[in-house]
Amino acid sequence: MSKISVFTGSYPQNCGPQREPIEWIVLKEEEHSSLCISKYLLDCKPYHEFSENVTWQDCTLRGWLNHEFLESAFSAEEREKIILSTVKNPAGNTQDYIFLLSTDEVEELFDDEVEDYVDYEERGAVTTGYARAQGAWFSDEDDEDRNKGCWWLRYYGDFLDKEEGTHDYISCVNFDGYIERAAQGVEETDSCIRPALWLRTD
């Protein structure tokens, strides 16, 4: 499955203080807009600062993405091209500039229904040197999965949809591209962030 990339924003990606342009994979195109996800795992932070049952609407990672990350990673001109989107969640929709994908969205957007093909290689993403320096877990095996990590999803998805916010764990995409439904406690600090956003293209 071949996808195009775009560059917008900047974030530390190597171990130094310099910021590098963020590469985004275009997952879906609509009239005048594109749904994009970062190619690399940019950082690692807990889904929520406390070990408790929590929804996407109330988790601390959502606040960080839509405030600190949005303000620091993008210039004012770049922020104007990021669309405030209605993000659908079982426990209540949210309005977000930056968000995480859900399990259902990963299964839809990384799969080729025509050829019945799942792109596990693109689901599995490489950690940046910066993310590893912040404590991200990564595969250190000397193979095609080297430096790949796991990344948070927005909620459980599939048959667990209606249980959003009733557990103190959340789903992740594993280093090999497979989805772990009950992967990590929300307070764990070694899972990565692979942000998604809608960009204006006109």
mmCIF file of C-alpha atoms in Angstrom, residues 8-9 65-84 97-98 197-200:
data_model
loop_
_atom_site.group_PDB
_atom_site.id
_atom_site.type_symbol
_atom_site.label_atom_id
_atom_site.label_comp_id
_atom_site.label_asym_id
_atom_site.label_seq_id
_atom_site.Cartn_x
_atom_site.Cartn_y
_atom_site.Cartn_z
ATOM 1 C CA THR A 8 4.489 20.340 8.296
ATOM 2 C CA GLY A 9 5.572 21.365 11.780
ATOM 3 C CA LEU A 65 -1.657 17.253 22.117
ATOM 4 C CA ASN A 66 -4.119 20.116 21.659
ATOM 5 C CA HIS A 67 -2.161 22.674 23.657
ATOM 6 C CA GLU A 68 1.554 22.122 24.288
ATOM 7 C CA PHE A 69 2.232 20.026 21.189
ATOM 8 C CA LEU A 70 0.033 22.116 18.896
ATOM 9 C CA GLU A 71 1.625 25.366 20.041
ATOM 10 C CA SER A 72 5.224 24.160 20.074
ATOM 11 C CA ALA A 73 5.346 21.986 16.946
ATOM 12 C CA PHE A 74 3.579 24.311 14.492
ATOM 13 C CA SER A 75 3.976 27.932 13.511
ATOM 14 C CA ALA A 76 0.961 30.244 13.508
ATOM 15 C CA GLU A 77 0.750 29.879 9.727
ATOM 16 C CA GLU A 78 0.908 26.082 9.977
ATOM 17 C CA ARG A 79 -1.756 25.989 12.701
ATOM 18 C CA GLU A 80 -4.163 27.820 10.404
ATOM 19 C CA LYS A 81 -4.083 24.801 8.086
ATOM 20 C CA ILE A 82 -4.953 22.300 10.834
ATOM 21 C CA ILE A 83 -8.708 21.728 10.958
ATOM 22 C CA LEU A 84 -10.629 21.626 14.237
ATOM 23 C CA TYR A 97 -6.981 19.745 16.292
ATOM 24 C CA ILE A 98 -4.671 16.845 17.128
ATOM 25 C CA LEU A 197 -4.708 15.561 12.207
ATOM 26 C CA TRP A 198 -6.779 16.870 9.334
ATOM 27 C CA LEU A 199 -4.938 19.327 7.070
ATOM 28 C CA ARG A 200 -6.464 21.849 4.696
#
